[in-house]
Coordinates of C-alpha atoms in Angstrom, one line a residue:
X26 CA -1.8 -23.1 -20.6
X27 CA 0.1 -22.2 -23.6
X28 CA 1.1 -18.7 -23.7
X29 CA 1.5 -16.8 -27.4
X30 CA 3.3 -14.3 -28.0
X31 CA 1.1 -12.0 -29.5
X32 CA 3.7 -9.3 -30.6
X33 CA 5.1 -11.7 -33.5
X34 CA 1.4 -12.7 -34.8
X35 CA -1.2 -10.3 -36.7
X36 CA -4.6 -9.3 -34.9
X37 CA -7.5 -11.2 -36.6
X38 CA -9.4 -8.5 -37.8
X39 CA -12.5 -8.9 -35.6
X40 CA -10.1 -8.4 -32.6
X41 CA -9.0 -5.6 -33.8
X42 CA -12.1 -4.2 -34.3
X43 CA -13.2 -4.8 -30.8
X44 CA -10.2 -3.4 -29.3
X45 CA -10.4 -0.3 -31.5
X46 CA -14.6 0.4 -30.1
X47 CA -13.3 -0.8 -26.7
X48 CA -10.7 2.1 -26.8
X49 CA -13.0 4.8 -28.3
X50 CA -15.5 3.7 -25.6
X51 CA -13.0 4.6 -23.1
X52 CA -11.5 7.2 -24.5
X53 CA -14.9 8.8 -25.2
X54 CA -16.8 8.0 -22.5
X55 CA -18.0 10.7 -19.9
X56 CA -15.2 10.6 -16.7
X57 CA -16.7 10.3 -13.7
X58 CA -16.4 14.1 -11.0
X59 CA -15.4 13.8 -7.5
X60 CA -19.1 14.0 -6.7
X61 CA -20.8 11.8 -9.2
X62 CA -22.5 8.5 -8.5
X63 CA -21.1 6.6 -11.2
X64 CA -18.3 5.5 -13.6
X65 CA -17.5 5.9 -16.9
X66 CA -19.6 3.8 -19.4
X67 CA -17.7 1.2 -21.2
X68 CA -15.4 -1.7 -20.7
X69 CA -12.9 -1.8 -17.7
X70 CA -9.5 -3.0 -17.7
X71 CA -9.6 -6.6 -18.2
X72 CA -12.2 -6.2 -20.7
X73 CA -9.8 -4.2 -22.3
X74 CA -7.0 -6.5 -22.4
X75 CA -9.6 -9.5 -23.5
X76 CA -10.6 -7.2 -26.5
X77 CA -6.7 -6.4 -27.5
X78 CA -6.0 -10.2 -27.4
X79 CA -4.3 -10.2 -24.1
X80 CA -6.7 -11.4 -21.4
X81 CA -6.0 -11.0 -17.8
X82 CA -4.5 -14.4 -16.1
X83 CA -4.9 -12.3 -12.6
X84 CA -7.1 -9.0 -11.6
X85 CA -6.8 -7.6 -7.8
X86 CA -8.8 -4.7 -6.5
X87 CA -10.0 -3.2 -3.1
X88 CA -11.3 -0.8 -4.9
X89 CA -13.7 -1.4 -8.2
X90 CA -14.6 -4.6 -10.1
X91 CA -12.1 -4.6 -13.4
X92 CA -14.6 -6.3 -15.4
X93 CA -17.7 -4.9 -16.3
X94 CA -19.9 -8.5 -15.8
X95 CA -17.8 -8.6 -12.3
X96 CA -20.1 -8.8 -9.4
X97 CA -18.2 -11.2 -7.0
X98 CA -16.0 -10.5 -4.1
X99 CA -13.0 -8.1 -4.2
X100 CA -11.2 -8.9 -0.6
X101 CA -11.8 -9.8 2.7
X102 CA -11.3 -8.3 6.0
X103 CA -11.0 -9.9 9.7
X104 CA -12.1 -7.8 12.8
X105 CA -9.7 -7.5 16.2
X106 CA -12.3 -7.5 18.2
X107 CA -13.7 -11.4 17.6
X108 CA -11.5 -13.1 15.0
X109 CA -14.9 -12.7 12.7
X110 CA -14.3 -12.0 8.6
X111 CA -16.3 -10.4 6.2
X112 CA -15.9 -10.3 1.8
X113 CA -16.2 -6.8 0.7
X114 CA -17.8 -6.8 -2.8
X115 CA -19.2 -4.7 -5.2
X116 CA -22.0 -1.9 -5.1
X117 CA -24.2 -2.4 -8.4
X118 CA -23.1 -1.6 -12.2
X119 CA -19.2 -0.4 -12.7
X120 CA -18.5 -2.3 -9.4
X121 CA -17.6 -0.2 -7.0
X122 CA -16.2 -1.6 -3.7
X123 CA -18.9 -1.7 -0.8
X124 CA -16.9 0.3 1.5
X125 CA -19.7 1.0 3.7
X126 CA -19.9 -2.5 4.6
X127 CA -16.6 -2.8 5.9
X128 CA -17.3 0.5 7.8
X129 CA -20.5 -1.2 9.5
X130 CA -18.6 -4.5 10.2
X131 CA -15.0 -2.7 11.2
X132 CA -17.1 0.1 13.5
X133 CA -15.1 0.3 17.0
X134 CA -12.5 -1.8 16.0
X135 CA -10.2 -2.5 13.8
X136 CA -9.4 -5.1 10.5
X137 CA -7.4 -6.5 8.4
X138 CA -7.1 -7.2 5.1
X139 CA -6.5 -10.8 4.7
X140 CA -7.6 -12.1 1.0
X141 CA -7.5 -9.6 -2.1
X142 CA -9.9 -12.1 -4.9
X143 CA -8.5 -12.9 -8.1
X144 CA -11.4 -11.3 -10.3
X145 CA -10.4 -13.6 -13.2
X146 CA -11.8 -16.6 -12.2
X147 CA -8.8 -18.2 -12.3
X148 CA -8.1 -18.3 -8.3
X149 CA -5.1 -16.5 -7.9
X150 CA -6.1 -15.2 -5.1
X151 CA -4.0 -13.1 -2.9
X152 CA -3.3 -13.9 0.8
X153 CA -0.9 -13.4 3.8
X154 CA 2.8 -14.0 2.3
X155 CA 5.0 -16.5 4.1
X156 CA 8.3 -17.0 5.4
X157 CA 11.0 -17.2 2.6
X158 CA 14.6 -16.1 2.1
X159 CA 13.7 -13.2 4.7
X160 CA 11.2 -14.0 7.6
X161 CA 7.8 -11.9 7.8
X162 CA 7.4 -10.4 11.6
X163 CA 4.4 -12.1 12.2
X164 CA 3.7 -15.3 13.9
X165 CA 5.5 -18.1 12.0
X166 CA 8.1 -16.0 10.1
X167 CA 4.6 -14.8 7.9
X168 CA 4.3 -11.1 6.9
X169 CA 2.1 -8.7 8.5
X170 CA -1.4 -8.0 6.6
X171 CA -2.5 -4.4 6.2
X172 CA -4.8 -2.7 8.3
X173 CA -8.1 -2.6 6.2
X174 CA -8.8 1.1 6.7
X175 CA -5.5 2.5 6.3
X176 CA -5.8 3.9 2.8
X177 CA -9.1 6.0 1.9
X178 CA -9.9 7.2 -1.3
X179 CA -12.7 8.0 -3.3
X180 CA -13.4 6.5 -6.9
X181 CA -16.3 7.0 -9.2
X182 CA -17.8 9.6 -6.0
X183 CA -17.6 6.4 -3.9
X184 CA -15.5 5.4 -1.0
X185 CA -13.0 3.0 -1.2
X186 CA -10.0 2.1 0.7
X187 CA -6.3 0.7 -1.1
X188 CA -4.0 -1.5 0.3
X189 CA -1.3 -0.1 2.7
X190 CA 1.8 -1.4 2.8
X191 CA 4.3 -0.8 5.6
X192 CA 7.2 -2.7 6.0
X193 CA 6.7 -6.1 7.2
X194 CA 3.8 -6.5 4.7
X195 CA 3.3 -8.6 2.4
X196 CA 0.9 -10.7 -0.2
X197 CA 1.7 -13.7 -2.1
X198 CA -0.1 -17.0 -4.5
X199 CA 2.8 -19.5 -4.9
X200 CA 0.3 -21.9 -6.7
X201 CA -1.4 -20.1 -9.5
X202 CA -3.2 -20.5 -12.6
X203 CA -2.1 -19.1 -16.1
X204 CA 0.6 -16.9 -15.0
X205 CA 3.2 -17.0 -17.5
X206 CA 6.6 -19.1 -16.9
X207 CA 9.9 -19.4 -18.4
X208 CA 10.2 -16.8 -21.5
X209 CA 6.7 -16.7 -21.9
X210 CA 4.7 -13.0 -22.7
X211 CA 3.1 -11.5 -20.2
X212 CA 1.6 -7.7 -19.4
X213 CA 0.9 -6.1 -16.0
X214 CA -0.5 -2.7 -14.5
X215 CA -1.0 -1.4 -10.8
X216 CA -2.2 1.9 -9.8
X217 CA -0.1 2.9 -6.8
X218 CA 0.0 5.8 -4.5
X219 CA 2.4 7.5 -6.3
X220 CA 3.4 9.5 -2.5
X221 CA 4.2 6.7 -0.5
X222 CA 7.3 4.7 -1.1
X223 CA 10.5 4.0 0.2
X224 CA 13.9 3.2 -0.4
X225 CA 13.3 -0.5 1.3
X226 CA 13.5 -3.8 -1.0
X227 CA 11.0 -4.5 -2.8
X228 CA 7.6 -2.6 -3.3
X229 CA 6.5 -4.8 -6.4
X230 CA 3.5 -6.3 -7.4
X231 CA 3.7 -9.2 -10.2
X232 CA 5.5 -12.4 -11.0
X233 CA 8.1 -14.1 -8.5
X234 CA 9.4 -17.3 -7.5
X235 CA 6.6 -20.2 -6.4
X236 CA 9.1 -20.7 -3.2
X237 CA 9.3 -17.3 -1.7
X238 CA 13.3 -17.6 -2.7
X239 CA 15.6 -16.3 -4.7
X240 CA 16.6 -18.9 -7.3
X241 CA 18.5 -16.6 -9.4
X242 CA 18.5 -13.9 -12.5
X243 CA 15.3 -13.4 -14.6
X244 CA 13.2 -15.7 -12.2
X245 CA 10.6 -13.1 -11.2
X246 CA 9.1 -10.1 -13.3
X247 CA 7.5 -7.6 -11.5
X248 CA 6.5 -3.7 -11.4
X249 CA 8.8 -1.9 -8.6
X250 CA 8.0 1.2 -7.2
X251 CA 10.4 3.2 -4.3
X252 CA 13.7 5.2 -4.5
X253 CA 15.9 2.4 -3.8
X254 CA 19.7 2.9 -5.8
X255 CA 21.4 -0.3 -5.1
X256 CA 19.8 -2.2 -8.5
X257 CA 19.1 0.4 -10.5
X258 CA 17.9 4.3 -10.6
X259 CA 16.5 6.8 -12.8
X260 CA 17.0 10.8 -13.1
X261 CA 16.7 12.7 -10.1
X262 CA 15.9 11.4 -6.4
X263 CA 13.3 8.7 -7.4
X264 CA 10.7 7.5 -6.6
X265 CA 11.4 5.5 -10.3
X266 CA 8.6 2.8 -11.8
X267 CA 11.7 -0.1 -12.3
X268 CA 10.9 -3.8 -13.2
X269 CA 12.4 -6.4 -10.4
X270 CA 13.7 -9.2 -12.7
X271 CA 15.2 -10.6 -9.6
X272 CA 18.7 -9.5 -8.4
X273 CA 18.2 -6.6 -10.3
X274 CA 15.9 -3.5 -10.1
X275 CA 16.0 -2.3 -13.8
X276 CA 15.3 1.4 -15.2
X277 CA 16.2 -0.1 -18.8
X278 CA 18.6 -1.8 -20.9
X279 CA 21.8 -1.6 -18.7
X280 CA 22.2 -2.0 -14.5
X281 CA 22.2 0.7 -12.9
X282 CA 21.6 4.2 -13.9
X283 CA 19.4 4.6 -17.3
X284 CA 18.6 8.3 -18.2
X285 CA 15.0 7.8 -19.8
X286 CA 13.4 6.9 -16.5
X287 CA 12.3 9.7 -14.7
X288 CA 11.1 10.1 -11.0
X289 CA 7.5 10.4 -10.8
X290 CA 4.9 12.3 -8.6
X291 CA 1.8 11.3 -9.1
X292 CA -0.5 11.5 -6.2
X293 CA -2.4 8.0 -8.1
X294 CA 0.3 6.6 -10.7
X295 CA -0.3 4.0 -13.4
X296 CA 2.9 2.0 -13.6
X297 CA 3.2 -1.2 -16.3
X298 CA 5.4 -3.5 -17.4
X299 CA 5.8 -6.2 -20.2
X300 CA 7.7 -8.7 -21.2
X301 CA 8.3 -11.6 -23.9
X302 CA 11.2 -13.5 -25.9
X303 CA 14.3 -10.5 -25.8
X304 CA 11.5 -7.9 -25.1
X305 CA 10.6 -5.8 -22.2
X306 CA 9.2 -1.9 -21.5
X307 CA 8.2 -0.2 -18.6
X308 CA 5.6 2.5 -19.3
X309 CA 3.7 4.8 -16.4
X310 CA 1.4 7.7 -16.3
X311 CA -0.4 10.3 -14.1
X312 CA -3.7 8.1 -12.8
X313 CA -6.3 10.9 -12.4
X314 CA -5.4 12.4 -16.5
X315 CA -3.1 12.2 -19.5
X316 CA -1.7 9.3 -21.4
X317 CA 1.1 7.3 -20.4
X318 CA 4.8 7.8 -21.4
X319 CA 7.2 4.6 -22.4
X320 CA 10.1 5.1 -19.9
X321 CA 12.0 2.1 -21.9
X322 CA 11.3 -0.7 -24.5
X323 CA 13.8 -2.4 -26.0
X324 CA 15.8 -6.0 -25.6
X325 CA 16.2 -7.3 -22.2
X326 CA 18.9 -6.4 -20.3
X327 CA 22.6 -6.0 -20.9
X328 CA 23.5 -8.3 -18.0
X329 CA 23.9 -11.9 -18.1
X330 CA 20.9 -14.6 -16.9
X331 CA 18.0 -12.2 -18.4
X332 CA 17.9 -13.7 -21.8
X333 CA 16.0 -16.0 -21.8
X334 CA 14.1 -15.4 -19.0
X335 CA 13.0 -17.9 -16.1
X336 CA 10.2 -16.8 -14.9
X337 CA 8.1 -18.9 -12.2
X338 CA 4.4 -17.6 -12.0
X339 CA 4.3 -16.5 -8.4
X340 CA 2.0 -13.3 -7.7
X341 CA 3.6 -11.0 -5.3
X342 CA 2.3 -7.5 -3.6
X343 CA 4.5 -5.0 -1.4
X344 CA 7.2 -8.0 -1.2
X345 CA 10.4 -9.1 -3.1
X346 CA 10.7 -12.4 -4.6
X347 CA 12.6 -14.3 -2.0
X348 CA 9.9 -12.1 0.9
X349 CA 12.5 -9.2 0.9
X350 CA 9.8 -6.9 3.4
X351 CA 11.7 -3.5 3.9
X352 CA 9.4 -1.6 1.4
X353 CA 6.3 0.8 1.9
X354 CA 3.8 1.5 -0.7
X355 CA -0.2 1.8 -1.4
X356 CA -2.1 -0.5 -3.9
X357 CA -5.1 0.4 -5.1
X358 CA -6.0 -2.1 -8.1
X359 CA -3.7 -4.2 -10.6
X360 CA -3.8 -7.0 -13.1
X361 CA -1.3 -9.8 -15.0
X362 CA -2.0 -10.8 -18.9
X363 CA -1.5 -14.0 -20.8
X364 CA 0.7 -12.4 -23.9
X365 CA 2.3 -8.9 -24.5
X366 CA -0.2 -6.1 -24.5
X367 CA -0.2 -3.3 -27.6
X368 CA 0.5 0.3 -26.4
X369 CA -3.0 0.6 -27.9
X370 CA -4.6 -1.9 -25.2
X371 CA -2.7 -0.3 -22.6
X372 CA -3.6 3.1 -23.1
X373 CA -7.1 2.1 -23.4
X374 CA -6.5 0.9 -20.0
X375 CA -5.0 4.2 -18.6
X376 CA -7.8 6.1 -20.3
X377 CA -10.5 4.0 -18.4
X378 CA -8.4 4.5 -15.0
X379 CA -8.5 8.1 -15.3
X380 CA -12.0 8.1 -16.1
X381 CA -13.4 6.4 -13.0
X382 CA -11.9 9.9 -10.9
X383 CA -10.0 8.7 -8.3
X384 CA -9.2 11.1 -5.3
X385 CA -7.4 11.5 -1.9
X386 CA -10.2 12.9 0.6
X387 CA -8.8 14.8 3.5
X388 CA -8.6 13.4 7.0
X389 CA -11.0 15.4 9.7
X390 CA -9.2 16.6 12.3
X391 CA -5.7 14.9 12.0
X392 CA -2.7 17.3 12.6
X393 CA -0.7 19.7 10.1
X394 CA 3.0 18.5 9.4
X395 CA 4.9 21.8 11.3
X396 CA 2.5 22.5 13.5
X397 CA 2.2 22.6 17.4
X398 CA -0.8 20.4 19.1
X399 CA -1.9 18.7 21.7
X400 CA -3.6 15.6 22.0
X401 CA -6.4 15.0 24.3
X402 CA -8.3 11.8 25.3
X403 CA -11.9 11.2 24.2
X404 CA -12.9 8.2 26.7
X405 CA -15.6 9.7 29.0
X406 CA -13.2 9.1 32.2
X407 CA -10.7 11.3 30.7
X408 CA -11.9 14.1 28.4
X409 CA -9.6 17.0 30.4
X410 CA -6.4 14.4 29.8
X411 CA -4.0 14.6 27.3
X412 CA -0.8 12.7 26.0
X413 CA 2.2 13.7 27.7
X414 CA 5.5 12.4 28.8
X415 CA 6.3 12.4 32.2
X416 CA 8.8 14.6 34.4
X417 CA 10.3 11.5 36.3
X418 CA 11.0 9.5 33.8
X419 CA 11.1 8.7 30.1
X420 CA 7.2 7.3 29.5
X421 CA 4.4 8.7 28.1
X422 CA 1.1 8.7 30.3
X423 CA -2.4 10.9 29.9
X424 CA -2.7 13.4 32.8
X425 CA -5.3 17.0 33.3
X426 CA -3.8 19.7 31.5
X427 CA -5.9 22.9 32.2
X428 CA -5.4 26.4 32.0
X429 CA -4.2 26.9 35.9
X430 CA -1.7 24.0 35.2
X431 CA 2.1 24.5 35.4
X432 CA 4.1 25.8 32.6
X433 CA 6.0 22.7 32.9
X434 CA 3.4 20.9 32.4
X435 CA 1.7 22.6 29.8
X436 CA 5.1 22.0 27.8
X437 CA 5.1 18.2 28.5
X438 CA 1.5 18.3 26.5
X439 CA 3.0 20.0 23.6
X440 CA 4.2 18.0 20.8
X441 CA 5.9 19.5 17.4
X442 CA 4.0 17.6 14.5
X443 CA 6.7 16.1 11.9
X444 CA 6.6 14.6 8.5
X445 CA 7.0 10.7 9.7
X446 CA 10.4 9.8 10.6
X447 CA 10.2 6.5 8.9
X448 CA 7.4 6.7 6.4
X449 CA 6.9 10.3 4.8
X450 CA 2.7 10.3 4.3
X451 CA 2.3 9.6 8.0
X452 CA 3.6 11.7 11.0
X453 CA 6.1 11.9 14.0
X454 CA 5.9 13.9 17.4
X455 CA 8.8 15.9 18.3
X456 CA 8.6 17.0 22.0
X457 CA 8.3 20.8 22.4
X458 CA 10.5 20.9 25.4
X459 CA 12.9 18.3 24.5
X460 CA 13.9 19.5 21.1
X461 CA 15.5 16.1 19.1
X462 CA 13.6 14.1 21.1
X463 CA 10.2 11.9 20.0
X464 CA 7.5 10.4 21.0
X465 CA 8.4 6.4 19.9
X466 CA 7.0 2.8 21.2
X467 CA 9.7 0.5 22.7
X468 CA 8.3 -3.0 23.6
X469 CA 4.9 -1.6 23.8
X470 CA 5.6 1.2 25.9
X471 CA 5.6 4.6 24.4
X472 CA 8.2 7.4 25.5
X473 CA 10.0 10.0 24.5
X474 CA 13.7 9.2 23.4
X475 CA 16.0 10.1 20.7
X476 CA 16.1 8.6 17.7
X477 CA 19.1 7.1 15.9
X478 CA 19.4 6.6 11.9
X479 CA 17.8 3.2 12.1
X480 CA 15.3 1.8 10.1
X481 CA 13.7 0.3 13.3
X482 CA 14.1 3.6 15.6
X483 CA 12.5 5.4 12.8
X484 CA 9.6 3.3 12.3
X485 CA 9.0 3.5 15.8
X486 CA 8.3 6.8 16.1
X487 CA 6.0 6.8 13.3
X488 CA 2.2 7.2 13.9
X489 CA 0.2 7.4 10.7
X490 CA -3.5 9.5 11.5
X491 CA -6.8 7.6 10.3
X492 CA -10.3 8.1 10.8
X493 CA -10.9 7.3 14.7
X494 CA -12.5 4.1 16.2
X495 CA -15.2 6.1 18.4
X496 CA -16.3 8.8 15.5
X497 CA -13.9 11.7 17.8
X498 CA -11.1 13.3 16.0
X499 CA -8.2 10.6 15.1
X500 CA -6.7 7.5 15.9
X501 CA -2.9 6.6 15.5
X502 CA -1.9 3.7 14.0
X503 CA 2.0 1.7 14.3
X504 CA 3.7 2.5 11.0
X505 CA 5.1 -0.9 11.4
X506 CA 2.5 -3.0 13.5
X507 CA -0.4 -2.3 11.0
X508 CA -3.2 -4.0 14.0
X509 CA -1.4 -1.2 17.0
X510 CA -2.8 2.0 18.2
X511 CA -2.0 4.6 20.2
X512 CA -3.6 3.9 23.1
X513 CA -3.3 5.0 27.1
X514 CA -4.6 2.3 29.3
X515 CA -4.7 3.2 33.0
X516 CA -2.8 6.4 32.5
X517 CA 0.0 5.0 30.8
X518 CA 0.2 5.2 26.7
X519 CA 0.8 2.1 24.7
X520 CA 0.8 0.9 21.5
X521 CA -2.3 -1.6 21.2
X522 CA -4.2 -3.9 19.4
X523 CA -7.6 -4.4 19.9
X524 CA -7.8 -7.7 21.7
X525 CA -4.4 -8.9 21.9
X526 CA -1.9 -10.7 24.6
X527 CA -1.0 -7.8 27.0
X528 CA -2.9 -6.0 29.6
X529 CA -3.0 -2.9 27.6
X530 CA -4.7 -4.4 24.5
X531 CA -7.3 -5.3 26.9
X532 CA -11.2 -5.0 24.5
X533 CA -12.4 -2.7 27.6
X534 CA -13.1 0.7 26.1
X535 CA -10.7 0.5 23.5
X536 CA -12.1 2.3 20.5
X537 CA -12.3 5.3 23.4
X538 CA -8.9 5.0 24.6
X539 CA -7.6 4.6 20.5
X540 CA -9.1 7.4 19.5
X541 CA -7.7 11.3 20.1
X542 CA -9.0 15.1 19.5
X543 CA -6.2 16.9 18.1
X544 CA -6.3 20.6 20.2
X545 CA -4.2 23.8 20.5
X546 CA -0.8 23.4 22.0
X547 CA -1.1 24.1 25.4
X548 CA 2.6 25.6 24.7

């Protein structure tokens, strides 16, 4: 499909019409309260872009429809327990993702999240990425999918769940439909979780190479999001909204350091990019109010291979262009144009997004970063148990703590509740009487141990809290094995999945033995 770059020709004036009662219906219509049972009347996204002349070419979302005719499927999800998958779709008008469905077909076990549905009707359709310049860690040099319930949030008053990505994830469409190539114009948005990033290569979602490789300057165009310096970096510490234009993060016109990019905060952030013929911006705003700002837009940039651009027409989510994995980040909806959206279109867009209300619920019962706990088992066998690390040796087992037990032991129960080692929105578990030292998984096996400065070591003493598989207090999930738990299995504590290879990942009780009642430290 031809692409035209819409930025060089005048809007017919019908269009612009439409687009001008498509942004007063957005920007007018009622936003939608924490509490309330529906959305803001109007066009959504992709309706928007249609209206401004720049129809989507892509659409992903686990969490709403982005058209307002959309009643299809928005992803699917496969269950541990049985291999067994299930398309989440919508809930009525304005779309809204049928989380309760995956919570019903999930219940006692665990899922992934193994297609995110092209809503344009085009097929580009998002699935498990595969081996490229970097292998994935899962089986075949693929990337890991993302545990399904990983990311709660409420939008519209409804429940909903985004797309986590730890690193090692990663989605990808090598063969696609309409994306634009070569030099051609094209728009994109995501809403991210504007909290959860890192500084690992390359949290993007957009254009990339159709063979997972890097085949050189300006051959991918994509929104980054993490506080990674080696490309390219904004004003203070990051996190920065960049464009990956492959072998180069840029903030703006030149590599490296541009002032006019800011680091942002924002718990839900609208981040966008755009490009055509010697044209590019990046643009970003606060996703629950306000408009967005233009962080750059100007010429492409000062470096050589970026003018004119090569562009392939891969899709890409919480992965590099050549499957560079290292990065963390949370997705929650996004789309690609045919042509280069108007400010206009785009702020219509951003004023829908903040209508629709979206918003973090808190966890029940999951610990305080800072504080001391203990952590007691919740399968019937076992309710006076809690996780520990033994005297003898290194491991972590579940033993009886009780009030008439030993000081000693009362202390090996204790743990010191960190902000994650190796992902900052989950948590780590210092050992209160082996200060430096944390509780970690090494082939399986959890223990306490200390932890050098690498990546891996880090991860793997990461545990991020989510709503528990038996409906008591929390369950633990790998920061970097999205399908592992936190689990003991005849007194020992490993890190599980539901189902799997091992002994310990044995179905027998499992949503029990996954799930944990945060208590008082016993020390």
């Amino acid at each position: 499909m031809s692409l035209t770059p819409t930025r060089l020709t005048r809007v017919r004036p019908l269009a612009l019409l439409a687009l001008v009662l498509a942004m007063a219906t957005a920007l007018l219509g009622g936003r939608a309260s924490a509490g309330s049972s529906a959305a803001a009347a109007g066009p959504l996204p992709c309706d928007l872009y249609a209206a401004g002349g720049t129809p989507c070419v892509a659409a992903h979302s686990t969490t709403r429809a982005l058209y307002s005719a959309y009643s299809g499927r928005l992803y699917q999800v496969r269950r541990a327990s049985d291999g067994a998958t299930r398309d989440i779709g919508v809930l009525g008008a304005w779309g809204y993702a049928d989380a309760a469905a995956q919570d019903s077909f999930c219940a006692g076990t665990s899922c992934l999240i193994t297609v995110l549905y092209d809503q344009s009707g085009r097929g580009n359709h998002l699935t498990q990425a595969p081996p490229g310049g970097f292998q994935g860690p899962a089986a075949g040099g693929y990337d890991n999918l993302a545990e399904a319930s990983a990311a709660p949030v409420t939008v519209g008053g409804h429940k909903a769940y985004g797309v986590f990505v730890a690193p090692g994830t990663g989605y990808r469409d090598n063969s696609t439909n309409g994306i634009a190539t070569g030099d051609q114009p094209e728009g994109m948005y995501a809403l991210f979780d504007g909290t959860h990033y890192n500084g690992g290569c390359c949290f993007d979602y957009g254009n990339a190479e159709t063979n997972s490789r890097d085949n050189g300057n300006g051959t991918m165009e994509a929104i980054y999001f993490g506080n990674i310096k080696v490309w390219g970096y904004g004003t203070g510490n990051g996190p920065w909204v960049m464009a990956d234009l492959e072998n180069g993060l840029f903030s703006g016109v030149n590599p490296g350091y541009n002032a006019g990019n800011p680091s942002v905060s924002h718990r839900f952030l609208t981040a966008l990019v755009k490009g055509g013929p010697n044209h590019w911006a990046i643009r970003a705003g606060n996703g629950q109010s306000g408009g967005l700002s233009t962080y750059y837009d100007g010429p492409r940039p000062n470096a050589s291979g970026y003018n004119p651009m090569k562009k392939e027409g891969a899709i890409i989510l919480g992965i590099g262009g050549d499957n560079s994995n290292g990065s963390a980040g949370t997705f929650y909806e996004g789309v690609m144009t045919s042509g280069f959206p108007s400010d206009a279109t785009e702020n219509a867009v951003q004023a829908n997004i903040t209508s629709v209300g979206y918003a973090a619920p808190a966890l029940a019962g999951a610990p305080t970063v800072g504080s001391r706990v203990s952590l007691r088992a919740t399968t019937s066998c076992c309710t006076t148990s809690y996780l520990r690390h033994n005297t003898a040796d290194t491991n972590a087992a579940i033993a009886t703590v009780s009030s008439s037990s030993s000081s000693a032991d009362k202390a090996a129960a204790t743990w010191i509740v960190r902000r994650g080692l190796g992902d900052a929105s989950c948590v780590s578990f210092e050992s209160a009487d082996k200060p430096g030292q944390y509780l970690r998984h090494y082939d399986f096996r959890l223990r306490v141990d200390t932890i050098d400065s690498s990546a891996l070591a880090r991860l793997d003493a990461t545990f991020c809290p989510q709503a528990s598989h038996n409906g008591q207090g929390v369950s633990f999930r790998s920061a970097n094995y999205p399908s592992d738990f936190v689990r003991h299995y005849n007194y020992g504590v490993y890190a599980a999945s539901h189902g799997g290879s091992h002994d310990w990942d044995s179905a027998t009780a499992w949503a029990d033995d996954t799930s944990w009642v945060v208590t008082s430290p016993w020390a």
